[in-house]
Coordinates of C-alpha atoms and ligand atoms in Angstrom, one line a residue:
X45 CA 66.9 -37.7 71.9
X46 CA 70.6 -37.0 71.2
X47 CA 71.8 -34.1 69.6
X48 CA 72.7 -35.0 66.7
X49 CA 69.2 -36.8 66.3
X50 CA 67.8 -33.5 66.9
X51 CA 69.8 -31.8 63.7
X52 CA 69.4 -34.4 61.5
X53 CA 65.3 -34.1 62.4
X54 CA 65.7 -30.4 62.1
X55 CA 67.8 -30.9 58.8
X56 CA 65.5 -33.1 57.1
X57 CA 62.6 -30.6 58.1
X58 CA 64.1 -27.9 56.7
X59 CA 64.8 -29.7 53.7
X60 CA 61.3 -30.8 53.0
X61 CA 60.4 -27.5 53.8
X62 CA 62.3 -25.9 50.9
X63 CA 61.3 -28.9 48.5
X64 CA 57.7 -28.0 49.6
X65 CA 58.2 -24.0 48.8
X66 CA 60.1 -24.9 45.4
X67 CA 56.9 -27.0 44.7
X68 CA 54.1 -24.7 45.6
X69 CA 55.8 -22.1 43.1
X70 CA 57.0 -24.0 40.4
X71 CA 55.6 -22.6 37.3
X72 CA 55.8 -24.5 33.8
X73 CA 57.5 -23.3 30.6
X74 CA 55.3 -20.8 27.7
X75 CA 55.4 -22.6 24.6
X76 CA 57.5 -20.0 22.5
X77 CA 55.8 -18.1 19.4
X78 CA 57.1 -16.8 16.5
X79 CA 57.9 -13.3 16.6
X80 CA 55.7 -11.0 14.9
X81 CA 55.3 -7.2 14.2
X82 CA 52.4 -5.9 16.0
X83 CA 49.5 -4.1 14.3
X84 CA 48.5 -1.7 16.5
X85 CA 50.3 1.2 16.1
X86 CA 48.6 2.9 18.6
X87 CA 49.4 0.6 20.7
X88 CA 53.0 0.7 20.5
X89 CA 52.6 4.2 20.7
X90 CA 51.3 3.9 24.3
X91 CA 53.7 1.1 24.9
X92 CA 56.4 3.7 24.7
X93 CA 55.2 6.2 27.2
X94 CA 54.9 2.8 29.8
X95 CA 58.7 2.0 28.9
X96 CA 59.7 5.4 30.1
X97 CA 57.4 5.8 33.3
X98 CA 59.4 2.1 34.2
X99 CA 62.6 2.9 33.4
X100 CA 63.2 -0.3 30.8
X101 CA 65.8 1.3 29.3
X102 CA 68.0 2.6 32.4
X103 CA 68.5 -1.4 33.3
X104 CA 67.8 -3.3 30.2
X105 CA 70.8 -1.1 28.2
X106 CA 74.2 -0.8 28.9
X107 CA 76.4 2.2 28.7
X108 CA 77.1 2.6 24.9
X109 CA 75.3 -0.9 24.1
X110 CA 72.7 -1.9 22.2
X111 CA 69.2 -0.4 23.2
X112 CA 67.5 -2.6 25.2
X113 CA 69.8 -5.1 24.3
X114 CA 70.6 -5.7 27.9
X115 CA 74.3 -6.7 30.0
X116 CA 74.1 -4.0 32.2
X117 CA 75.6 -5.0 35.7
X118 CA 73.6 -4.8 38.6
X119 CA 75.7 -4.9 41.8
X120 CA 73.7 -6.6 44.8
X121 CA 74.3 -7.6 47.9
X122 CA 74.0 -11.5 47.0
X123 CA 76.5 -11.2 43.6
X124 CA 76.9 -9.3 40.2
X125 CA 73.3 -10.2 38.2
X126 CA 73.3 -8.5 34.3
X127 CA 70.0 -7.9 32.8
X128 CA 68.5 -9.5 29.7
X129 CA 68.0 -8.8 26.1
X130 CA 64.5 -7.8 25.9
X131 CA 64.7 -6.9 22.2
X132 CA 62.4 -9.3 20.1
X133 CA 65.1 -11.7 18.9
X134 CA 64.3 -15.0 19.1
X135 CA 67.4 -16.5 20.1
X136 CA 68.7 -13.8 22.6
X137 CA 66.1 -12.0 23.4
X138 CA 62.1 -12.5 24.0
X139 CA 61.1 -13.1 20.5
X140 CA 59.5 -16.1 21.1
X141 CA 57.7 -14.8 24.4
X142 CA 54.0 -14.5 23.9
X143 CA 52.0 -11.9 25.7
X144 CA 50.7 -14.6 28.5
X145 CA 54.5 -15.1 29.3
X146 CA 55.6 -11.4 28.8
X147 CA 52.7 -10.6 31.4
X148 CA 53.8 -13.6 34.1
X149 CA 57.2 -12.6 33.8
X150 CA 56.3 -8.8 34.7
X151 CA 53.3 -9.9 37.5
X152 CA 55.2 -13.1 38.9
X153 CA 58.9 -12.4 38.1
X154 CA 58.8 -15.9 35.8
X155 CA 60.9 -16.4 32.4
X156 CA 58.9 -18.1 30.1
X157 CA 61.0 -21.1 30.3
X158 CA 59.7 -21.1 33.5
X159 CA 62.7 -20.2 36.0
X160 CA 62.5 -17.8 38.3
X161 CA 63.7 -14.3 37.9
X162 CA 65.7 -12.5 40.7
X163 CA 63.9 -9.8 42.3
X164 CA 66.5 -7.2 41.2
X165 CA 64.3 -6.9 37.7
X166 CA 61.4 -5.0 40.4
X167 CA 58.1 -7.0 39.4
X168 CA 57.1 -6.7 42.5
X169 CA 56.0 -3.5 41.5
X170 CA 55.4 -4.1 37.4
X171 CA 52.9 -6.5 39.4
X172 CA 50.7 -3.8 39.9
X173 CA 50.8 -2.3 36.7
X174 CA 47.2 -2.8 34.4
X175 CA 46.7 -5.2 31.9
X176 CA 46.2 -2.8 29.3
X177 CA 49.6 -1.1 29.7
X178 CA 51.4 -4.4 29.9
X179 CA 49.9 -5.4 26.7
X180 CA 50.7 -2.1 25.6
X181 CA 54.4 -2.3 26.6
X182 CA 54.2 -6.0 24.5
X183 CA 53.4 -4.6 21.6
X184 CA 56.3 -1.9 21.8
X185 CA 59.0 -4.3 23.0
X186 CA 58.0 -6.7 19.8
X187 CA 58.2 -3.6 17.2
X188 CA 62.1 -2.6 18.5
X189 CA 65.1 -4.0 16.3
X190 CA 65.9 -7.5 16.9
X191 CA 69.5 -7.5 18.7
X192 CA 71.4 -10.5 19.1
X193 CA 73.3 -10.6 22.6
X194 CA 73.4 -12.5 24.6
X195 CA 74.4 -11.4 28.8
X196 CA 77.7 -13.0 30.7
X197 CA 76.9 -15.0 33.0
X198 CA 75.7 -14.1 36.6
X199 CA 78.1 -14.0 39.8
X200 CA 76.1 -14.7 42.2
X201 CA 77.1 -15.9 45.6
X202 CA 75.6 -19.7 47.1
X203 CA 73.4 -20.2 47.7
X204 CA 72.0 -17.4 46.2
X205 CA 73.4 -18.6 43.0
X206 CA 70.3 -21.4 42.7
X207 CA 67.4 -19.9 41.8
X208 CA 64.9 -22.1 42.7
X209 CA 65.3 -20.2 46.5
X210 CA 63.8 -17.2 44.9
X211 CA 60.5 -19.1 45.8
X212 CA 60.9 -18.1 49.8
X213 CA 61.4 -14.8 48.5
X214 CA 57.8 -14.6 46.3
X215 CA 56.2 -16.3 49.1
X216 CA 57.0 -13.6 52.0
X217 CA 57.3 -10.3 49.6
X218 CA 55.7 -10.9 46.2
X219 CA 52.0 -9.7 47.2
X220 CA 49.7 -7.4 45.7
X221 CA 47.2 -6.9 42.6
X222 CA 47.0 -4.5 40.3
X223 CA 46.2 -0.9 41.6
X224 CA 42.6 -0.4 42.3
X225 CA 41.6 3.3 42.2
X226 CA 41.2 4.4 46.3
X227 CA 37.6 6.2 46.6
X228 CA 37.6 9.4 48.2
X229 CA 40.9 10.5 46.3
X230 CA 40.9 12.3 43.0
X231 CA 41.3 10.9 39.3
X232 CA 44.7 12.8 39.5
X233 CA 45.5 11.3 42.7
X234 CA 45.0 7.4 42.2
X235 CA 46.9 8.1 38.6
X236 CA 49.8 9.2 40.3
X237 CA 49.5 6.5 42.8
X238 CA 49.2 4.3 40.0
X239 CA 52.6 5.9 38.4
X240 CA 54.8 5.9 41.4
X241 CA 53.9 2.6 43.1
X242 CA 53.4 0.7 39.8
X243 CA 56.1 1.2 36.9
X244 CA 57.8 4.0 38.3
X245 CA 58.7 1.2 40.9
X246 CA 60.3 4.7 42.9
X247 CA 60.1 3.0 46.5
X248 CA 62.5 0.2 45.3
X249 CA 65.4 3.1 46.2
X250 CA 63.7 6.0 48.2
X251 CA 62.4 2.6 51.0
X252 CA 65.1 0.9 53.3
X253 CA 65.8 -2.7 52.4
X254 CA 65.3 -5.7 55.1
X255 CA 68.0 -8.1 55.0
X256 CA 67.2 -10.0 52.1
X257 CA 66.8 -7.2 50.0
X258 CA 63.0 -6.7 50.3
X259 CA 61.4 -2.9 50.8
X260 CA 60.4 -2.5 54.3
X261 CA 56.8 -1.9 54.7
X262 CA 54.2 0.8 57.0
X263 CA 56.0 4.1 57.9
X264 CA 59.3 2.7 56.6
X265 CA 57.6 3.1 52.9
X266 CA 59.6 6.2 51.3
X267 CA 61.8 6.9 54.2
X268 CA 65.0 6.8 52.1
X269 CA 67.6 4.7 51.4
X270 CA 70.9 3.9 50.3
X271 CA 71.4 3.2 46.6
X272 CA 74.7 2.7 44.3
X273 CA 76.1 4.7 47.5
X274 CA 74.1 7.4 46.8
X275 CA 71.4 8.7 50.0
X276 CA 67.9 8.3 47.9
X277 CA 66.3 11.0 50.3
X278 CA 62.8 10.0 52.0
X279 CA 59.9 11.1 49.8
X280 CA 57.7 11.2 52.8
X281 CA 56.6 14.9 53.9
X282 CA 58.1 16.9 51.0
X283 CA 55.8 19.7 51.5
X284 CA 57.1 20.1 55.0
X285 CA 60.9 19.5 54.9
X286 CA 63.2 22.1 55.8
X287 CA 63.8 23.3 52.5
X288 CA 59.7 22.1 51.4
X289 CA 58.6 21.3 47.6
X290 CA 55.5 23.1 45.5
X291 CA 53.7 21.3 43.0
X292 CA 55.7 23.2 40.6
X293 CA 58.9 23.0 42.0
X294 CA 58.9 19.2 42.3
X295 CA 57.3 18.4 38.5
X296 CA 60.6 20.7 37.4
X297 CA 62.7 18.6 38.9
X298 CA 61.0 15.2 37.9
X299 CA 61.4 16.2 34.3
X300 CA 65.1 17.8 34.6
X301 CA 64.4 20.9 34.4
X302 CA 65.6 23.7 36.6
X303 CA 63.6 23.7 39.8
X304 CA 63.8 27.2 41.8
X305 CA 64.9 26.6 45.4
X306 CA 66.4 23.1 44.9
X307 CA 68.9 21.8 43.3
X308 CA 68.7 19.0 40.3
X309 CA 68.9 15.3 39.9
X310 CA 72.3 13.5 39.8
X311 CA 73.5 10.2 40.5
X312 CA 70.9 7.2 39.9
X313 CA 68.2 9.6 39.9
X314 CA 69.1 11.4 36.8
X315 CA 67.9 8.5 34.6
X316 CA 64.8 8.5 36.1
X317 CA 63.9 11.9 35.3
X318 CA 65.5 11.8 31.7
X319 CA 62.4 8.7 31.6
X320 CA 60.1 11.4 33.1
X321 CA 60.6 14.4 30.7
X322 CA 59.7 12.0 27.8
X323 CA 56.4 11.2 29.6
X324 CA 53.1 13.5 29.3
X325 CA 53.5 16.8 31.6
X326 CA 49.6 15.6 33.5
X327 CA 51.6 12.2 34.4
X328 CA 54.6 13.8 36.1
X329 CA 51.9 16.0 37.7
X330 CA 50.0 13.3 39.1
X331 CA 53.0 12.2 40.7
X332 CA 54.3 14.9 42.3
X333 CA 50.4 15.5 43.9
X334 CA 50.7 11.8 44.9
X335 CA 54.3 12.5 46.5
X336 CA 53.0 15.7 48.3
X337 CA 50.4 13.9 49.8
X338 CA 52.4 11.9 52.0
X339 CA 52.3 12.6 55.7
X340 CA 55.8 14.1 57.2
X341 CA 58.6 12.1 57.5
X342 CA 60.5 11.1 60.1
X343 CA 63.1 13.1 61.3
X344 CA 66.6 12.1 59.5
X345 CA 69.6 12.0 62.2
X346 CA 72.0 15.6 61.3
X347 CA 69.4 17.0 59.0
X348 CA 70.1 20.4 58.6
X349 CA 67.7 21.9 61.3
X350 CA 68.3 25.8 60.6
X351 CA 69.6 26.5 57.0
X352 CA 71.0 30.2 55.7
X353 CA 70.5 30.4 52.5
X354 CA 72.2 33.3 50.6
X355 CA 74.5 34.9 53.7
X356 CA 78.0 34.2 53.1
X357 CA 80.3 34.1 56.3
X358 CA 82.9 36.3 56.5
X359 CA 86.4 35.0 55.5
X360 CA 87.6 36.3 59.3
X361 CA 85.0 33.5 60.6
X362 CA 86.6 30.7 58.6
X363 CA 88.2 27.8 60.7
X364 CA 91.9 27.0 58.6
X365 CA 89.9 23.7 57.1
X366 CA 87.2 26.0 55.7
X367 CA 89.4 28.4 54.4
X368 CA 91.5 25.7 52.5
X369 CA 88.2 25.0 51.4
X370 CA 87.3 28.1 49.8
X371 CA 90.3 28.4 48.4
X372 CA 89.8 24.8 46.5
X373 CA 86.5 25.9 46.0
X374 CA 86.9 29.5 44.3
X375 CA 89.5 27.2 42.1
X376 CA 87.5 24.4 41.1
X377 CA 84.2 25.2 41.5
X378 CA 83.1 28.5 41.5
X379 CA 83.5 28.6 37.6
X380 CA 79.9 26.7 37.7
X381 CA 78.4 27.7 41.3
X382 CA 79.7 31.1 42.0
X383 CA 80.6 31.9 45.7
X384 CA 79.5 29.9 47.7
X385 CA 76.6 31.7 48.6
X386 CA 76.2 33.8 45.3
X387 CA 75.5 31.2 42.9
X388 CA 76.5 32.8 39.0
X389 CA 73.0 31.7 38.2
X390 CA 74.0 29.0 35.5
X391 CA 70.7 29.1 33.4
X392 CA 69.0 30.3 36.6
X393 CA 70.5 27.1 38.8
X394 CA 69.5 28.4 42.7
X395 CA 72.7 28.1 44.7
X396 CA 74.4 25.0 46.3
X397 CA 72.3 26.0 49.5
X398 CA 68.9 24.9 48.2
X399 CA 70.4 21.5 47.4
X400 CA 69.2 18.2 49.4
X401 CA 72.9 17.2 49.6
X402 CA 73.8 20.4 51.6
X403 CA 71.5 20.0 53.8
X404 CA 71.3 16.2 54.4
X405 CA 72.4 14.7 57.3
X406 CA 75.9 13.2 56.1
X407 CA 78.1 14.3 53.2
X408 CA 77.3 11.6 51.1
X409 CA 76.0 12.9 48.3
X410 CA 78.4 15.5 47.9
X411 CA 81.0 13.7 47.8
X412 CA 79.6 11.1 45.2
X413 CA 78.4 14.2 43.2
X414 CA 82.1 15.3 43.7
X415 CA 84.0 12.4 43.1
X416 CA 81.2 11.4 40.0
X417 CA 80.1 14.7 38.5
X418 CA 77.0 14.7 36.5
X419 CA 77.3 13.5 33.2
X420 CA 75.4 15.8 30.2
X421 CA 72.0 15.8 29.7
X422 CA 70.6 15.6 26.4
X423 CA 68.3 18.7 25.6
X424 CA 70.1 20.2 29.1
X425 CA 73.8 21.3 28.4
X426 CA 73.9 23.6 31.9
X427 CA 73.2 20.2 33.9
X428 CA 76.4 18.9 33.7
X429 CA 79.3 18.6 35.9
X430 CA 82.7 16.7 35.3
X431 CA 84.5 14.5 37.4
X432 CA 86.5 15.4 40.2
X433 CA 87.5 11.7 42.1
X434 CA 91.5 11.8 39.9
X435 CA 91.9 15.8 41.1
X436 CA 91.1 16.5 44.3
X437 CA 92.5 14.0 47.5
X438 CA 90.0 12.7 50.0
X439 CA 90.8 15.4 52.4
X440 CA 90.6 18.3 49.7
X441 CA 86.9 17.0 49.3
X442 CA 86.6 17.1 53.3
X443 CA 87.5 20.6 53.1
X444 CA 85.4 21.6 50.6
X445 CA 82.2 20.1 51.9
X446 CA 83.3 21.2 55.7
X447 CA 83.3 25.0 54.3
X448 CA 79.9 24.1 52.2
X449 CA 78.4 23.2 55.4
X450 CA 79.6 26.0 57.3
X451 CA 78.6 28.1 55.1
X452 CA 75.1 26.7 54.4
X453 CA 74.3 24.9 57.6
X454 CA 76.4 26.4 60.3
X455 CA 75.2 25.3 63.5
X456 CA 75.3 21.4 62.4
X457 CA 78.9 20.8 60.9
X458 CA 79.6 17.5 59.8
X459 CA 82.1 15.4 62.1
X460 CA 85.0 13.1 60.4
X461 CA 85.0 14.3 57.1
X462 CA 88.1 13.3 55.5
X463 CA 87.5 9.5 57.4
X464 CA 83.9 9.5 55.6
X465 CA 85.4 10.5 52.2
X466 CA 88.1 8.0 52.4
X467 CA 85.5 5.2 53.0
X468 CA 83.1 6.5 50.5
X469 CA 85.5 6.4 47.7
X470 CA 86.7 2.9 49.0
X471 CA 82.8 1.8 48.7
X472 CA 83.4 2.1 44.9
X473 CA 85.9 -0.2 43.8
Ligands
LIG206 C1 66.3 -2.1 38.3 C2 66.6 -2.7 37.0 C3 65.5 -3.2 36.1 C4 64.5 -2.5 35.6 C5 64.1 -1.0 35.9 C6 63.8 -3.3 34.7 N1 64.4 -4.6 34.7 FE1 63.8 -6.2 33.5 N2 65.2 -7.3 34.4 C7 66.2 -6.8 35.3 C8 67.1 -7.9 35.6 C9 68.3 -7.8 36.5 C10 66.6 -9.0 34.9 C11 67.2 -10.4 35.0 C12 66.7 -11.2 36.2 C13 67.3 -12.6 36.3 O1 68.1 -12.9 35.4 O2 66.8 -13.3 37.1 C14 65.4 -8.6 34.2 C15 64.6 -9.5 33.5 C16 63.6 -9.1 32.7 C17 62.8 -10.0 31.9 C18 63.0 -11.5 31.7 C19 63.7 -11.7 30.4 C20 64.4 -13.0 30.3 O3 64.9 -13.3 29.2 O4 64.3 -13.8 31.2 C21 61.8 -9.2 31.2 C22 60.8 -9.6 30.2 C23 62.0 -7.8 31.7 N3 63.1 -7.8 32.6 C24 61.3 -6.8 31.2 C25 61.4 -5.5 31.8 C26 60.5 -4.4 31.4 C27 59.4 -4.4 30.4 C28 60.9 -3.3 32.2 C29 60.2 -2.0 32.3 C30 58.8 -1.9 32.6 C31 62.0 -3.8 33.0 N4 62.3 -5.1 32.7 C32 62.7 -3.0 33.9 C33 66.3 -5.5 35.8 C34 65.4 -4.5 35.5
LIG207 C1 67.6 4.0 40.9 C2 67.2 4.6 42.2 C3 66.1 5.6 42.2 C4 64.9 5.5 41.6 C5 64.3 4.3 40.9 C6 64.2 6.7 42.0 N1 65.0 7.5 42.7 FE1 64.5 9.4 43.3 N2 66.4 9.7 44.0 C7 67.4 8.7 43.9 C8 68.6 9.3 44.4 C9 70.0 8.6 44.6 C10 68.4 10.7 44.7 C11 69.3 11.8 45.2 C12 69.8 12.5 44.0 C13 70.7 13.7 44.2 O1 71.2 13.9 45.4 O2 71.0 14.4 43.3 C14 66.9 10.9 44.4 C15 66.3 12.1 44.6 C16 64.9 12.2 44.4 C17 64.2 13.4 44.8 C18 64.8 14.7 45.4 C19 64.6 14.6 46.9 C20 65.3 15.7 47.6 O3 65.0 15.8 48.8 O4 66.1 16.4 47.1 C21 62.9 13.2 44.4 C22 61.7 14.2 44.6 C23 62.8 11.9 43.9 N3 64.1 11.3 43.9 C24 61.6 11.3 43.4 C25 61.6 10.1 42.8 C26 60.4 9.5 42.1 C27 59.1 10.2 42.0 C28 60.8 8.3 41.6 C29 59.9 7.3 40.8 C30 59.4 7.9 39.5 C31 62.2 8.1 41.9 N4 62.6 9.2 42.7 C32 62.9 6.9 41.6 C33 67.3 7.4 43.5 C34 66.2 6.9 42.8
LIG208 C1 80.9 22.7 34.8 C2 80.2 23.3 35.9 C3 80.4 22.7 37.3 C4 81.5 22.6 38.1 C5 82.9 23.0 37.7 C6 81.1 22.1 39.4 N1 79.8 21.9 39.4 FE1 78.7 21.1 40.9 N2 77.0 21.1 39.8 C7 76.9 21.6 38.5 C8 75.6 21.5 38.1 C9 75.0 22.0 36.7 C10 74.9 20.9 39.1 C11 73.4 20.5 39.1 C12 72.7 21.8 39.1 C13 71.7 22.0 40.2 O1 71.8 21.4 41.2 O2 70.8 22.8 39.9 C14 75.8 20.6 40.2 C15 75.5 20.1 41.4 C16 76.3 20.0 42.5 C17 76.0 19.5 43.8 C18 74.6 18.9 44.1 C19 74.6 17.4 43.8 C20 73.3 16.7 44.3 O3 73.4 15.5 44.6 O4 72.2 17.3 44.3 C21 77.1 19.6 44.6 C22 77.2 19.2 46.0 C23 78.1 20.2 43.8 N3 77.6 20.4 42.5 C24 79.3 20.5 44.2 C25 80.4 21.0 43.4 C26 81.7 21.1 43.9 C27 82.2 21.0 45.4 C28 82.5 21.5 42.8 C29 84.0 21.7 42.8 C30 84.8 20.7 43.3 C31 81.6 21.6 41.7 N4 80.4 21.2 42.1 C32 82.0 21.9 40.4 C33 78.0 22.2 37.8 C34 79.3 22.2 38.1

């Protein structure tokens, strides 16, 4: 056969091949409903506490918009996707959604038109969830004020941009039934199971991603990530890292409180726990013992190995870099976290030290907290940090975080500093 035989052959194959897929997954339209309030209050009740333990409202609103309302941007590797209204409005939102689509599109990731949703919205997880919370989260997304919005339209790159492919996807990745209680494990156990790996959907950031944006499976599963250029540390063996969790320590910072010997949430994880102090306190508990169980993780490349928490180095010691850093950081920081090693105690805050991003093996999220600060949390008004990306250059930052890491970590400084901060600030636009 000549070559060009052999393409076309191979062509034609792979294009009944995709026909096939689109085929064995296509999934008819809902007929709509009229929208109607739900009479079950305590059933909306419930619904509530579901919304919060799967972060809805972190996606579904956008920064000063409309709750729930939707046309938040979600930045992926395959295009820009904004999420949908999922207020009750019958136009815009899912108004005319009964509960048998509402439940498809949260199991199979299907609109109840019957196109296919992209995986971004994680029902690969929501998949797992019961049927009596989904139900339950029905009823509370139909008693919400009706908003009428409608998202822009996607940019997503080809052939990403047809969804119809979004079937190979569902046939390698989207597997799984609802969460069966594991014997042998207590109640508190499989409920925090049950919280983390169903609609706390955590593992969609703390698990690497394969190459078409799926979690990687076996002892990839919570070994950390990169998300909205933020490191989402590995979740695995948090009783036995370097700087290890309690029980206590680690529902505290779930719920955004201050946690002794570690520092607090910021970046994309703050959301989360602002969605976890709303929840019931035996919840968050049930996930932090299902997150200490985990075996140890695997060792993260230029992980601080040997941290010295609370002894500051003597200015003598100081390299010229690190002493431009103190100088930077006695002028804009130490306002907040004291020296360097003698943190003011801000409402109690443990010092810089005991944070993850100190010790971590790259800079990362030191700079991001740098160049980002923490925006104010409701209810917390000493969890807040401001901005510093428009005051302080790229290799001010490097200095700052090379006399950090001296100071914290000093037998594992971090190498090309002002190069890494340069690129990281780059990664934004
Ligand atoms: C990580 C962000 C994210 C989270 C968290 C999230 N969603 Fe979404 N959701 C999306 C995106 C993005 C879409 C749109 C997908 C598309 O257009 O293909 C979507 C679509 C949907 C749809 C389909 C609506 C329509 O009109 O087609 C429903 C229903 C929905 N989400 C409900 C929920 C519920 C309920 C929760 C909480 C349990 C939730 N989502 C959490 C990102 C998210
Ligand atoms: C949207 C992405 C995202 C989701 C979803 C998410 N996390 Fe995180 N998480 C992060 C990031 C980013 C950090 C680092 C934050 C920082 O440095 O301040 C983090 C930090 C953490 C830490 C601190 C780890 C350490 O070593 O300091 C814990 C514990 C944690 N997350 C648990 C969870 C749990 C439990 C869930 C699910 C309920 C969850 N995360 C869901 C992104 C996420
Ligand atoms: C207005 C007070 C304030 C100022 C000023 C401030 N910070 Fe913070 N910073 C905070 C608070 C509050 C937190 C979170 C508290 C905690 O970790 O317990 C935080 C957290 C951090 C973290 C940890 C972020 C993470 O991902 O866990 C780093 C790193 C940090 N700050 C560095 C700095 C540096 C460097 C400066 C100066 C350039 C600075 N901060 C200035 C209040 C401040």
């Amino acid at each position: 056969m000549k070559a060009r035989t052999v393409a076309k052959t191979l062509g034609g194959v792979a294009v009944l091949g995709v026909l096939f897929c689109i085929w064995l997954m296509w999934e008819p339209a809902i007929a709509p409903v009229k929208p109607s309030m739900p009479a079950d209050k305590a059933a909306v009740a419930r619904g509530r506490m579901v919304l919060e333990a799967g972060d809805c409202a972190v996606c579904h609103t956008a920064p000063g918009g409309k709750y729930l309302a939707g046309s938040l941007p979600l930045k992926t590797p395959f295009g820009t996707l904004y999420t949908t209204n999922i207020t009750p409005d019958s136009e815009t939102g899912i108004g005319q959604w009964s509960e048998a689509a509402f439940s498809r599109a949260m199991r199979d990731g299907v609109a109840r038109d019957g196109h296919l949703l992209y995986p971004a919205f994680p029902y690969v997880h929501y998949r797992k969830m019961s049927d009596h919370d989904i139900s339950d989260l029905y009823a509370y997304l139909m008693s919400v004020d009706p908003v009428s919005q409608t998202p822009p339209p996607n940019r997503m790159m080809f052939p990403m941009n047809f969804r119809p492919l979004v079937a190979f996807w569902n046939l390698l990745f989207r597997h799984g039934d609802p969460l069966e209680d594991q014997p042998g494990q207590s109640a508190q156990w499989n409920r925090g199971r049950y919280l983390v790996e169903g609609p706390g959907h955590c593992s969609s950031c703390h698990t690497p991603l394969n190459f078409i944006g799926a979690e990687k499976g076996g002892s990839d599963h919570f070994a950390g990530s990169i998300i909205d250029g933020w490191t989402a540390p590995p979740l695995a063996g948090l009783s036995t890292a370097i700087n290890p969790w309690t029980q206590g320590e680690l529902v505290a910072y779930l719920r955004g409180e201050v946690a002794p010997n570690h520092g607090a949430a910021a970046g994309p994880m703050l959301p989360v726990t602002h969605g976890m102090a709303t929840m019931p306190l035996a919840d968050v508990e049930a996930m932090a013992t299902y997150l200490l169980s985990f075996a140890e993780a695997q060792p993260v490349a230029g992980a601080c190995k040997n941290p010295s928490f609370g002894a500051l180095q003597p200015a003598s010691q100081l390299s010229q870099i690190e002493q431009q850093g103190a100088a930077l950081f006695a002028g804009s920081c130490s306002g907040c976290h004291g020296d360097a090693a003698t943190m003011r105690r801000l409402d109690d805050r443990p010092d810089l030290g005991h944070s993850s991003a100190l010790l971590a093996g790259t800079p990362r999220n030191l700079v991001k907290a740098v160049l980002e600060g923490i925006p104010m949390s409701v209810g917390a008004p000493s969890h807040y940090m401001p901005p510093f990306a428009d005051n302080l250059s790229d290799q001010q930052i490097a200095a700052i975080a090379q006399y950090l890491r001296g100071q914290y970590c000093p037998s594992q400084p971090w190498g090309n500093l002002s190069q890494t901060v340069t690129q990281i600030r780059q990664e934004e636009k």
